[in-house]
Amino acid sequence: MNRSTDLYVDGKRHILVADDEMINRELLENILCDEYDVLMAEDGEMAYDIIRENRKTLSLILLDLMMPKLNGLDLLSRIKEDPDLKGIPVIVLTSDQASEVESLMRGAADFIPKPYPQPDIIRARISRSIELAEDRQIISATERDELTGLYSSEYFYRYGEQFDKYHPNSDMDALCLDVNHFHIVNERFGMAKGDEILRKIASCLMTIFSASDCVICRKTADTFLVYCSHRDDYTSIMDKISEACGNTPTSIKLRIGVYASCDKKLDIRARFDRAKIAADLIKNNYSVSVSTFDEKLMENELFAEQLVDEFPKALAEGQFQVFFQPKFNITGDKPVLSSAEALVRWFHPTLGMISPGKFIPLFEEDGLIAQLDEYIWKSTAATISDWKKRIGISVPVSVNLSRAEMYDPKLVETFEKITSEAGITSKDIYLEITESAYVRDSDQIVDRVKELRSHGFFIEMDDFGSGYSSLNMISELPIDALKLDMMFIRNAFDKINDTRMISIVIDIADYLGVPVIAEGVETEEQYLALKKLGCTIIQGYYFSKPVPAGEFEKFLNDIKF
Ligand code: C2E
Ligand code: CA
Ligand code: CA
């Protein structure tokens, strides 16, 4: 299935002629212009710029050795030392026999003597050098995937680029096709079955896209890439492929990411990155099999990348700040300030305030969260200490912990160090651990929580009700408070006005002998209803949004006087 012949039909290869003498340039152009697109450079530097700019499309360079600014031999060395350029064959133009050897040693493919020989000889040497270079390129990449017979990815990208070169006006789509949870197929039915399915998918793709307008490869185990002319409908294609794989013992679920009508200015790999981003978006969505890339998706992806890239600088420059939101005990006649929650805010110099919902999940994925949290915990401890000294009063402040931090064997040590350096105690800092952290590896998490509690730290289970922990498990958990997930409040008061779920959670907390904290309380109606139901502590906009430390002092002063 060598496509090289049909790739070249409607385009001309590009050749650069680098010679400072106009007469020579014109002569060569006349000889070559029927067959090739000829670019011209009149000195070494100009030649180098043109080569870099056209490195993806340039098929050959004709290089005069004597040129101003940068001489031919030096330029030749530069080209051959640059991994991006060294694959482009160079034919040296020279009248000096001694230089011929030198240039061949520096990597020239051939030479053409001056004065120039017959045009036929020149054309023959050029076309042979190009052929050799292209063959070499193709051989050097492992051409095919043994299992499916499709191209391997290196070869695929190169052919994709060549395809563009000779069909510059075709409207192309980049596709990334993936099998959901393929490892399960291998685990349940064995490798042989897995291989059979991959071969079926490959042959299906070859049938569907058999026209001469596409290139296909198997990228990794269960990921296929297709570069093809634009199509409007991929759903029916997916149906066909699923059908072909259908008589397998398991229902194989395929998904495809489509980057339609690619921007050809983008590197070919980047085009397939986009298709993959789209494909990954529906990874866990079993009802959809086609996902199309759009600019919004790219914006999100770029935004996420920017935040991760800028994190170290932001941390060093103090762009993160802790806000405090009060929690009130509502069991008496009047609500009484009982504690606070520390919530991080990022004050970005150009993007303004960024809320943690945008960056915490990213930092959790990239492992940056530990650095950020340590900074937040320290800064919170310093604020508590400052309040104690200046106002002579403080309330306990809870900080948030991410799941990964619960596996850190030094966690207790870290908190002991933070509290002792700030001159406060373990009674001053509470720890909020999200319920979902307990769901997997709960034994390890429970051990860590026990260790923290044995050192005097108070543990609040955050987002309770969102993590599906069983009643059975709850009763064994060493916790000091249950923090109701905000969704309970939303659902209970939205339309149905059904507070039964909240009652159940309060009963569980009573049974465990711990207080219930309701967060996200926004209205008087919610506050009164929760009070009636027996909820102990309330946090939410009804009392206050999270505020900077200075502003929070008003709550401390209120209880002081
Ligand atoms: P969370 O721990 O469940 O925090 C409660 C979130 O609800 C906060 O959002 C808070 O500002 C918001 N909130 C409080 N009262 C109300 C209300 O009445 N109505 C509404 N609509 N929202 C209310 P925020 O500050 O954006 O934090 C989002 C999440 O980010 C937090 O959820 C927490 O999981 C995480 N987070 C925040 N700061 C940190 C931190 O320093 N470290 C770690 N690891 N995670 C943090
Ligand atoms: Ca929290
Ligand atoms: Ca929460």
Coordinates of C-alpha atoms and ligand atoms in Angstrom, one line a residue:
M1 CA 0.0 0.0 0.0
N2 CA 2.7 2.4 -0.9
R3 CA 1.1 5.7 -1.5
S4 CA 4.1 7.6 -2.7
T5 CA 2.9 7.6 -6.3
D6 CA -0.5 9.1 -5.8
L7 CA 0.8 11.6 -3.2
Y8 CA 2.8 13.4 -5.9
V9 CA 0.2 13.8 -8.6
D10 CA -1.0 17.3 -8.2
G11 CA 1.9 19.1 -6.6
K12 CA 5.5 20.0 -7.3
R13 CA 8.3 19.3 -5.0
H14 CA 10.1 22.4 -3.6
I15 CA 13.8 23.0 -4.3
L16 CA 15.9 25.8 -3.0
V17 CA 18.7 27.2 -5.1
A18 CA 21.2 29.1 -3.0
D19 CA 23.7 31.0 -5.2
D20 CA 24.9 34.6 -5.0
E21 CA 25.2 34.9 -8.7
M22 CA 22.0 35.9 -10.4
I23 CA 23.0 34.3 -13.7
N24 CA 23.5 30.9 -12.0
R25 CA 20.2 31.1 -10.2
E26 CA 18.3 32.0 -13.4
L27 CA 20.0 29.2 -15.3
L28 CA 19.0 26.6 -12.8
E29 CA 15.5 28.0 -12.4
N30 CA 15.1 27.6 -16.2
I31 CA 16.3 24.0 -16.1
L32 CA 14.1 23.1 -13.1
C33 CA 10.9 25.2 -13.2
D34 CA 8.8 22.7 -15.2
E35 CA 9.2 20.0 -12.7
Y36 CA 9.8 21.8 -9.4
D37 CA 8.8 24.8 -7.4
V38 CA 12.1 26.7 -7.2
L39 CA 12.9 29.0 -4.2
M40 CA 15.9 31.3 -4.4
A41 CA 18.4 32.6 -1.9
E42 CA 21.3 35.0 -2.7
D43 CA 23.4 34.6 0.4
G44 CA 24.0 32.0 3.1
E45 CA 21.9 33.6 5.8
M46 CA 18.9 34.1 3.5
A47 CA 19.3 30.4 2.5
Y48 CA 19.3 29.3 6.1
D49 CA 16.1 31.3 6.9
I50 CA 14.3 29.9 3.9
I51 CA 15.4 26.3 4.8
R52 CA 14.1 26.7 8.4
E53 CA 10.9 28.2 7.2
N54 CA 10.2 25.5 4.6
R55 CA 11.8 22.6 6.5
K56 CA 8.7 20.5 6.2
T57 CA 8.2 20.8 2.5
L58 CA 11.7 21.3 1.1
S59 CA 12.8 18.3 -1.0
L60 CA 16.3 19.4 -1.9
I61 CA 18.8 22.2 -1.6
L62 CA 21.2 23.2 -4.4
L63 CA 24.1 24.9 -2.6
D64 CA 26.8 27.1 -3.9
L65 CA 29.9 26.9 -1.7
M66 CA 31.1 30.5 -2.2
M67 CA 28.5 32.9 -0.8
P68 CA 28.5 36.1 1.2
K69 CA 27.4 36.2 4.9
L70 CA 27.5 32.5 5.5
N71 CA 29.6 30.3 3.2
G72 CA 28.2 27.1 1.8
L73 CA 30.3 24.6 3.8
D74 CA 29.4 26.2 7.1
L75 CA 25.7 26.3 6.1
L76 CA 26.0 22.6 5.1
S77 CA 27.4 21.7 8.5
R78 CA 24.6 23.7 10.2
I79 CA 21.9 21.8 8.2
K80 CA 23.4 18.4 8.9
E81 CA 23.7 19.1 12.7
D82 CA 20.1 20.1 13.0
P83 CA 17.8 17.2 13.6
D84 CA 15.0 19.0 11.9
L85 CA 16.9 19.7 8.7
K86 CA 19.4 17.0 8.3
G87 CA 17.0 14.8 6.3
I88 CA 16.9 17.3 3.4
P89 CA 19.4 16.3 0.7
V90 CA 21.9 18.9 -0.3
I91 CA 23.7 19.0 -3.7
V92 CA 26.8 21.2 -3.7
L93 CA 27.5 23.4 -6.7
T94 CA 31.2 24.0 -7.1
S95 CA 34.1 24.6 -9.5
D96 CA 36.7 23.5 -7.0
Q97 CA 37.4 19.8 -7.0
A98 CA 39.0 19.8 -3.5
S99 CA 35.8 21.1 -2.0
E100 CA 33.8 18.2 -3.5
V101 CA 35.3 15.8 -1.0
E102 CA 35.0 18.1 1.9
S103 CA 31.3 18.7 1.2
L104 CA 30.6 15.0 0.8
M105 CA 32.3 14.4 4.2
R106 CA 30.1 17.1 5.7
G107 CA 27.0 15.3 4.5
A108 CA 26.2 16.5 1.0
A109 CA 24.3 14.0 -1.1
D110 CA 26.1 14.8 -4.3
F111 CA 27.7 17.6 -6.3
I112 CA 27.3 19.3 -9.6
P113 CA 30.4 20.9 -11.1
K114 CA 30.6 24.4 -12.5
P115 CA 30.4 25.2 -15.3
Y116 CA 27.2 23.3 -15.4
P117 CA 26.9 20.1 -17.3
Q118 CA 23.9 19.3 -19.6
P119 CA 20.5 20.1 -18.2
D120 CA 19.5 16.4 -18.4
I121 CA 22.4 15.5 -16.2
I122 CA 21.5 18.1 -13.6
R123 CA 17.9 16.9 -13.6
A124 CA 18.9 13.3 -13.3
R125 CA 21.2 13.9 -10.3
I126 CA 18.5 16.0 -8.5
S127 CA 15.8 13.5 -9.0
R128 CA 18.0 10.6 -7.9
S129 CA 19.0 12.4 -4.7
I130 CA 15.4 13.2 -3.8
E131 CA 14.4 9.6 -4.4
L132 CA 17.2 8.3 -2.3
A133 CA 16.4 10.7 0.6
E134 CA 12.7 9.9 0.5
D135 CA 13.3 6.2 0.5
R136 CA 15.8 6.5 3.4
Q137 CA 13.3 8.5 5.4
I138 CA 10.6 5.9 4.9
I139 CA 12.9 3.0 5.6
S140 CA 14.2 4.6 8.8
A141 CA 10.8 4.7 10.3
T142 CA 9.4 1.3 11.3
E143 CA 6.9 1.2 8.6
R144 CA 4.1 -1.0 9.8
D145 CA 2.4 -2.3 12.8
E146 CA 2.8 -6.0 12.8
L147 CA -0.5 -6.9 14.4
T148 CA -2.8 -4.9 12.1
G149 CA -0.7 -4.0 9.0
L150 CA -1.5 -0.4 9.4
Y151 CA 1.2 2.3 9.4
S152 CA 3.1 2.9 12.5
S153 CA 2.7 6.4 14.0
E154 CA 6.1 7.9 12.8
Y155 CA 5.4 6.8 9.3
F156 CA 1.9 8.0 9.5
Y157 CA 2.7 11.5 10.5
R158 CA 5.2 11.8 7.8
Y159 CA 2.8 10.6 5.2
G160 CA 0.2 12.9 6.6
E161 CA 2.6 15.8 6.0
Q162 CA 3.4 14.6 2.6
F163 CA -0.3 14.3 1.8
D164 CA -0.7 18.0 2.8
K165 CA 2.2 19.0 0.7
Y166 CA 0.7 17.6 -2.5
H167 CA -2.9 18.3 -1.7
P168 CA -2.7 21.7 -0.1
N169 CA -6.3 22.5 -0.7
S170 CA -8.0 19.3 0.6
D171 CA -10.3 19.8 3.5
M172 CA -9.0 17.2 6.0
D173 CA -10.2 15.7 9.3
A174 CA -8.0 14.3 12.0
L175 CA -9.6 11.3 13.9
C176 CA -8.6 9.5 17.0
L177 CA -10.4 6.3 17.6
D178 CA -10.2 4.5 21.0
V179 CA -11.6 1.4 22.6
N180 CA -13.1 2.1 26.0
H181 CA -11.4 0.2 28.8
F182 CA -9.6 -2.2 26.4
H183 CA -7.5 -3.6 29.2
I184 CA -10.7 -5.2 30.5
V185 CA -11.1 -7.1 27.2
N186 CA -7.6 -8.4 27.5
E187 CA -8.0 -9.3 31.2
R188 CA -11.4 -11.1 30.7
F189 CA -10.9 -12.8 27.4
G190 CA -7.2 -13.0 27.0
M191 CA -4.7 -11.4 24.7
A192 CA -5.6 -13.5 21.6
K193 CA -9.2 -12.2 21.7
G194 CA -7.9 -8.7 22.3
D195 CA -5.7 -8.9 19.3
E196 CA -8.5 -10.3 17.2
I197 CA -10.7 -7.3 18.0
L198 CA -7.9 -4.9 17.2
R199 CA -7.4 -6.6 13.8
K200 CA -11.1 -6.4 13.1
I201 CA -11.2 -2.7 13.9
A202 CA -8.2 -2.1 11.6
S203 CA -9.7 -4.0 8.7
C204 CA -12.9 -2.2 9.2
L205 CA -11.1 1.2 9.1
M206 CA -9.3 0.1 5.9
T207 CA -12.5 -0.8 4.2
I208 CA -14.4 2.3 5.2
F209 CA -11.5 4.7 4.4
S210 CA -10.0 2.7 1.5
A211 CA -10.2 5.6 -0.9
S212 CA -6.9 7.2 -1.8
D213 CA -7.7 10.2 0.3
C214 CA -6.6 9.0 3.7
V215 CA -3.8 7.6 5.9
I216 CA -4.4 5.3 8.9
C217 CA -2.3 4.1 11.7
R218 CA -2.4 2.3 15.0
K219 CA -0.9 4.7 17.5
T220 CA -0.7 2.7 20.7
A221 CA -2.4 -0.5 21.8
D222 CA -6.0 0.5 21.3
T223 CA -5.7 3.9 19.7
F224 CA -6.1 4.4 15.9
L225 CA -5.5 7.6 14.0
V226 CA -7.1 8.4 10.7
Y227 CA -6.2 11.4 8.5
C228 CA -8.9 11.7 5.8
S229 CA -11.0 14.0 3.7
H230 CA -13.7 15.8 5.5
R231 CA -16.9 14.0 6.2
D232 CA -20.1 15.3 7.9
D233 CA -21.2 12.1 9.6
Y234 CA -19.1 9.9 11.8
T235 CA -22.0 8.3 13.7
S236 CA -22.8 5.9 11.0
I237 CA -19.1 5.0 10.5
M238 CA -18.9 4.2 14.2
D239 CA -22.0 2.1 14.0
K240 CA -20.4 0.1 11.1
I241 CA -17.3 -0.5 13.1
S242 CA -19.1 -1.5 16.2
E243 CA -21.2 -3.9 14.2
A244 CA -18.2 -5.5 12.7
C245 CA -16.8 -6.1 16.2
G246 CA -20.3 -7.0 17.4
N247 CA -20.2 -10.8 17.6
T248 CA -17.6 -10.7 20.4
P249 CA -18.5 -12.0 23.8
T250 CA -18.5 -8.5 25.2
S251 CA -20.0 -5.4 23.9
I252 CA -17.0 -3.4 22.8
K253 CA -17.5 0.3 23.1
L254 CA -15.6 2.5 20.7
R255 CA -15.3 6.2 20.8
I256 CA -14.0 8.7 18.3
G257 CA -12.6 12.2 18.6
V258 CA -12.9 14.3 15.5
Y259 CA -11.0 17.4 14.7
A260 CA -12.8 18.4 11.6
S261 CA -11.5 20.6 8.8
C262 CA -8.0 20.9 10.4
D263 CA -6.1 24.0 10.5
K264 CA -3.1 23.0 8.4
K265 CA -0.9 25.7 10.0
L266 CA -0.9 23.5 13.1
D267 CA 1.8 20.8 13.4
I268 CA 0.3 17.5 12.3
R269 CA 0.8 16.0 15.8
A270 CA -1.0 18.9 17.3
R271 CA -4.0 18.2 15.1
F272 CA -4.2 14.7 16.4
D273 CA -3.7 15.9 20.0
R274 CA -6.9 17.9 19.4
A275 CA -8.7 14.8 18.1
K276 CA -7.5 13.0 21.3
I277 CA -8.7 15.7 23.6
A278 CA -12.2 15.4 22.0
A279 CA -12.1 11.6 22.3
D280 CA -11.1 11.7 26.0
L281 CA -14.0 14.0 26.7
I282 CA -16.4 11.1 26.2
K283 CA -14.2 8.4 27.9
N284 CA -16.7 7.6 30.5
N285 CA -19.9 8.5 28.6
Y286 CA -21.4 5.3 27.3
S287 CA -24.2 6.8 25.4
V288 CA -22.1 8.9 23.1
S289 CA -19.5 7.6 20.6
V290 CA -18.5 10.7 18.6
S291 CA -17.0 13.8 20.1
T292 CA -16.0 16.8 18.0
F293 CA -13.3 19.2 19.0
D294 CA -14.1 22.9 19.2
E295 CA -12.3 26.0 20.1
K296 CA -13.9 26.2 23.5
L297 CA -12.4 22.8 24.3
M298 CA -9.0 24.1 23.3
E299 CA -9.5 27.2 25.4
N300 CA -10.2 25.1 28.4
E301 CA -7.2 23.0 27.7
L302 CA -4.9 25.9 27.2
F303 CA -6.3 27.7 30.2
A304 CA -5.5 24.6 32.3
E305 CA -2.0 24.4 30.9
Q306 CA -1.4 28.0 31.6
L307 CA -2.5 27.7 35.2
V308 CA -0.2 24.7 35.8
D309 CA 2.7 26.4 34.1
E310 CA 2.3 29.5 36.1
F311 CA 1.9 27.9 39.4
P312 CA 5.5 28.0 40.7
K313 CA 5.8 31.7 39.9
A314 CA 2.4 32.5 41.4
L315 CA 3.4 30.6 44.6
A316 CA 6.7 32.4 44.9
E317 CA 5.1 35.8 44.3
G318 CA 2.4 35.3 46.9
Q319 CA -0.5 35.4 44.4
F320 CA -2.4 32.9 46.6
Q321 CA -4.4 34.2 49.5
V322 CA -6.5 32.6 52.2
F323 CA -10.0 33.7 52.7
F324 CA -12.1 32.8 55.7
Q325 CA -15.7 31.9 55.9
P326 CA -17.4 31.8 59.4
K327 CA -19.3 28.8 60.7
F328 CA -22.0 29.5 63.3
N329 CA -23.4 27.3 66.0
I330 CA -27.2 27.6 65.8
T331 CA -28.3 25.4 68.7
G332 CA -28.9 28.4 71.1
D333 CA -31.2 31.4 70.8
K334 CA -28.8 33.4 68.7
P335 CA -26.2 32.0 66.2
V336 CA -22.7 32.0 67.8
L337 CA -19.5 32.1 65.8
S338 CA -17.9 28.6 66.4
S339 CA -15.1 28.3 63.8
A340 CA -14.1 29.2 60.2
E341 CA -13.0 27.5 57.0
A342 CA -9.9 28.5 55.1
L343 CA -10.5 28.7 51.4
V344 CA -7.8 29.6 48.9
R345 CA -8.1 32.3 46.3
W346 CA -5.6 33.0 43.4
F347 CA -5.2 36.7 42.6
H348 CA -3.6 36.4 39.1
P349 CA -2.0 39.6 37.8
T350 CA -3.8 39.5 34.5
L351 CA -6.7 37.1 34.9
G352 CA -7.9 38.5 38.2
M353 CA -9.4 36.3 40.9
I354 CA -9.5 32.7 40.0
S355 CA -11.7 30.4 42.2
P356 CA -10.3 27.2 43.6
G357 CA -12.8 25.1 41.7
K358 CA -10.8 26.0 38.5
F359 CA -7.3 25.1 39.7
I360 CA -7.5 22.7 42.7
P361 CA -8.6 19.7 40.5
L362 CA -5.8 20.5 38.0
F363 CA -3.2 20.7 40.8
E364 CA -4.5 17.5 42.3
E365 CA -3.9 15.8 39.0
D366 CA -0.4 17.2 38.5
G367 CA 0.7 16.7 42.1
L368 CA 1.2 20.4 42.7
I369 CA -1.5 20.4 45.4
A370 CA 0.8 19.4 48.2
Q371 CA 3.0 22.5 47.7
L372 CA 0.0 24.8 47.6
D373 CA -1.7 23.3 50.6
E374 CA 1.3 23.4 52.7
Y375 CA 1.5 27.1 51.9
I376 CA -2.2 27.6 52.7
W377 CA -1.9 25.6 56.0
K378 CA 1.1 27.7 57.1
S379 CA -0.5 30.9 56.2
T380 CA -3.7 29.9 58.0
A381 CA -1.7 29.0 61.1
A382 CA 0.1 32.4 61.0
T383 CA -3.2 34.2 60.8
I384 CA -4.7 32.3 63.8
S385 CA -1.5 33.2 65.7
D386 CA -1.8 36.8 64.7
W387 CA -5.4 37.0 65.8
K388 CA -4.5 35.5 69.2
K389 CA -1.8 38.0 69.7
R390 CA -3.5 41.1 68.5
I391 CA -7.2 40.5 69.3
G392 CA -6.6 38.1 72.2
I393 CA -9.1 35.7 70.7
S394 CA -9.4 33.2 67.9
V395 CA -11.7 30.4 66.7
P396 CA -10.6 27.1 65.3
V397 CA -10.1 27.3 61.5
S398 CA -10.5 24.3 59.3
V399 CA -8.2 23.7 56.3
N400 CA -9.0 21.4 53.3
L401 CA -6.9 18.3 52.6
S402 CA -6.8 16.6 49.2
R403 CA -7.0 12.9 48.9
A404 CA -3.4 12.4 47.9
E405 CA -2.2 14.2 51.0
M406 CA -3.7 11.4 53.1
Y407 CA -1.1 9.0 51.8
D408 CA 1.8 11.2 52.9
P409 CA 3.5 9.4 55.9
K410 CA 4.8 12.8 57.1
L411 CA 1.4 14.4 57.3
V412 CA 1.2 14.4 61.1
E413 CA 4.7 15.7 61.3
T414 CA 3.9 18.5 58.9
F415 CA 1.0 19.7 60.9
E416 CA 2.9 19.4 64.2
K417 CA 5.6 21.5 62.7
I418 CA 3.2 24.1 61.3
T419 CA 1.4 24.5 64.5
S420 CA 4.4 24.6 66.8
E421 CA 6.2 27.1 64.5
A422 CA 3.2 29.4 64.5
G423 CA 2.9 29.0 68.3
I424 CA -0.6 27.5 68.2
T425 CA -1.9 24.0 69.1
S426 CA -3.7 21.1 67.3
K427 CA -6.9 22.5 68.8
D428 CA -6.7 25.6 66.7
I429 CA -6.7 23.8 63.3
Y430 CA -9.4 21.5 62.1
L431 CA -8.9 19.3 59.1
E432 CA -11.6 18.8 56.4
I433 CA -11.3 15.5 54.5
T434 CA -13.7 14.9 51.7
E435 CA -15.8 11.9 51.9
S436 CA -14.7 10.6 48.5
A437 CA -11.2 10.2 50.0
Y438 CA -12.5 7.4 52.1
V439 CA -14.1 5.4 49.4
R440 CA -11.0 3.7 48.0
D441 CA -8.2 2.3 50.2
S442 CA -10.3 3.2 53.1
D443 CA -8.0 1.2 55.5
Q444 CA -5.0 3.4 54.8
I445 CA -7.1 6.6 55.1
V446 CA -8.7 5.5 58.3
D447 CA -5.3 4.7 59.8
R448 CA -4.0 8.2 58.9
V449 CA -7.1 9.8 60.3
K450 CA -6.7 7.9 63.6
E451 CA -3.1 9.0 63.7
L452 CA -4.1 12.7 63.2
R453 CA -6.7 12.4 65.9
S454 CA -4.4 10.8 68.4
H455 CA -2.3 14.0 68.0
G456 CA -5.2 16.1 68.9
F457 CA -6.5 17.2 65.5
F458 CA -10.2 17.5 64.9
I459 CA -11.4 15.8 61.7
E460 CA -14.5 17.0 59.7
M461 CA -15.8 14.8 57.0
D462 CA -16.4 17.1 54.1
D463 CA -19.0 16.8 51.3
F464 CA -20.8 14.1 53.2
G465 CA -23.4 12.3 51.0
S466 CA -21.5 12.8 47.7
G467 CA -19.1 9.9 48.1
Y468 CA -21.5 7.0 48.6
S469 CA -19.9 5.6 51.7
S470 CA -22.0 2.9 53.2
L471 CA -23.6 3.2 56.6
N472 CA -21.6 0.3 57.7
M473 CA -18.4 2.1 56.9
I474 CA -19.5 5.4 58.4
S475 CA -20.1 3.8 61.8
E476 CA -16.5 2.7 61.9
L477 CA -15.0 6.0 60.8
P478 CA -13.0 8.1 63.3
I479 CA -14.5 11.5 62.7
D480 CA -15.4 14.6 64.8
A481 CA -18.0 16.2 62.5
L482 CA -20.1 15.5 59.4
K483 CA -20.3 18.3 56.8
L484 CA -23.3 17.9 54.7
D485 CA -22.6 18.2 51.0
M486 CA -24.1 21.3 49.6
M487 CA -26.3 19.4 47.1
F488 CA -28.4 18.2 50.0
I489 CA -29.3 21.8 50.8
R490 CA -29.8 22.6 47.2
N491 CA -32.1 19.6 46.5
A492 CA -34.0 19.9 49.7
F493 CA -35.0 23.5 49.3
D494 CA -35.2 23.8 45.5
K495 CA -38.5 22.6 44.2
I496 CA -39.5 19.6 46.1
N497 CA -39.0 21.1 49.6
D498 CA -38.2 17.7 50.9
T499 CA -35.9 17.7 53.9
R500 CA -36.1 14.0 54.7
M501 CA -32.6 13.2 53.4
I502 CA -31.2 15.9 55.8
S503 CA -33.1 14.3 58.7
I504 CA -31.6 11.0 57.9
V505 CA -28.0 12.4 57.9
I506 CA -28.7 14.2 61.2
D507 CA -29.9 10.9 62.6
I508 CA -26.7 9.2 61.5
A509 CA -24.6 12.0 63.1
D510 CA -26.6 11.7 66.3
Y511 CA -25.9 8.0 66.3
L512 CA -22.2 8.6 65.8
G513 CA -22.3 11.3 68.5
V514 CA -20.9 14.1 66.2
P515 CA -22.3 17.5 65.1
V516 CA -23.7 18.1 61.6
I517 CA -22.4 21.1 59.7
A518 CA -24.5 22.4 56.8
E519 CA -22.7 24.5 54.2
G520 CA -24.0 26.5 51.4
V521 CA -26.9 27.9 53.4
E522 CA -28.1 31.0 51.6
T523 CA -31.5 32.0 52.9
E524 CA -33.3 32.6 56.2
E525 CA -35.8 29.9 55.2
Q526 CA -33.0 27.3 54.9
Y527 CA -31.4 28.5 58.2
L528 CA -34.7 28.2 60.1
A529 CA -35.5 24.8 58.6
L530 CA -32.1 23.4 59.5
K531 CA -32.3 24.7 63.0
K532 CA -35.6 23.0 63.4
L533 CA -34.2 19.7 62.0
G534 CA -31.5 19.8 64.7
C535 CA -28.5 20.8 62.6
T536 CA -25.6 22.1 64.8
I537 CA -23.5 24.3 62.7
I538 CA -24.2 26.4 59.6
Q539 CA -21.9 27.9 57.0
G540 CA -22.9 29.9 54.0
Y541 CA -23.7 33.2 52.3
Y542 CA -26.6 33.7 54.6
F543 CA -24.0 34.7 57.2
S544 CA -21.1 35.6 55.1
K545 CA -19.1 34.8 52.0
P546 CA -15.5 33.8 52.4
V547 CA -13.6 37.0 53.2
P548 CA -10.0 38.2 53.6
A549 CA -8.4 37.8 57.1
G550 CA -8.7 41.5 57.9
E551 CA -12.4 41.5 57.1
F552 CA -13.0 38.3 59.2
E553 CA -11.8 40.1 62.3
K554 CA -15.2 41.8 62.6
F555 CA -16.7 38.4 63.6
L556 CA -14.0 37.9 66.2
N557 CA -14.5 41.4 67.6
D558 CA -18.3 40.7 67.8
I559 CA -17.8 37.8 70.1
K560 CA -15.2 39.7 72.2
F561 CA -17.5 42.5 73.1
Ligands
C2E1 P1 -15.5 22.9 49.8 O1 -14.5 22.5 50.7 O2 -16.8 22.1 49.7 O3 -15.8 24.4 50.1 C1 -17.1 25.0 50.1 C2 -17.3 25.9 48.9 O4 -18.6 26.4 48.9 C3 -16.3 27.1 48.8 O5 -16.1 27.3 47.4 C4 -17.2 28.2 49.3 O6 -16.8 29.5 48.9 C5 -18.5 27.8 48.8 N1 -19.7 28.4 49.5 C6 -19.7 28.7 50.8 N2 -20.9 29.2 51.2 C7 -21.7 29.1 50.0 C8 -23.1 29.5 49.8 O7 -23.8 29.9 50.6 N3 -23.5 29.3 48.5 C9 -22.6 28.9 47.5 N4 -23.1 28.7 46.3 N5 -21.4 28.5 47.8 C10 -20.9 28.7 49.0 P2 -14.6 27.6 46.9 O8 -13.9 28.5 47.9 O9 -14.8 28.0 45.5 O10 -13.9 26.2 47.0 C11 -14.2 25.2 46.2 C12 -13.6 23.9 46.6 O11 -12.2 24.0 46.4 C13 -13.7 23.6 48.1 O12 -14.9 23.0 48.3 C14 -12.5 22.7 48.3 O13 -12.9 21.4 47.9 C15 -11.5 23.2 47.4 N6 -10.6 24.1 48.1 C16 -10.7 25.4 48.4 N7 -9.6 25.8 49.1 C17 -8.8 24.7 49.2 C18 -7.4 24.5 49.8 O14 -6.8 25.4 50.3 N8 -6.9 23.3 49.6 C19 -7.6 22.2 49.0 N9 -7.0 21.1 48.9 N10 -8.8 22.4 48.5 C20 -9.4 23.6 48.6
CA2 CA -14.2 22.2 52.7
CA3 CA -17.8 20.8 51.1

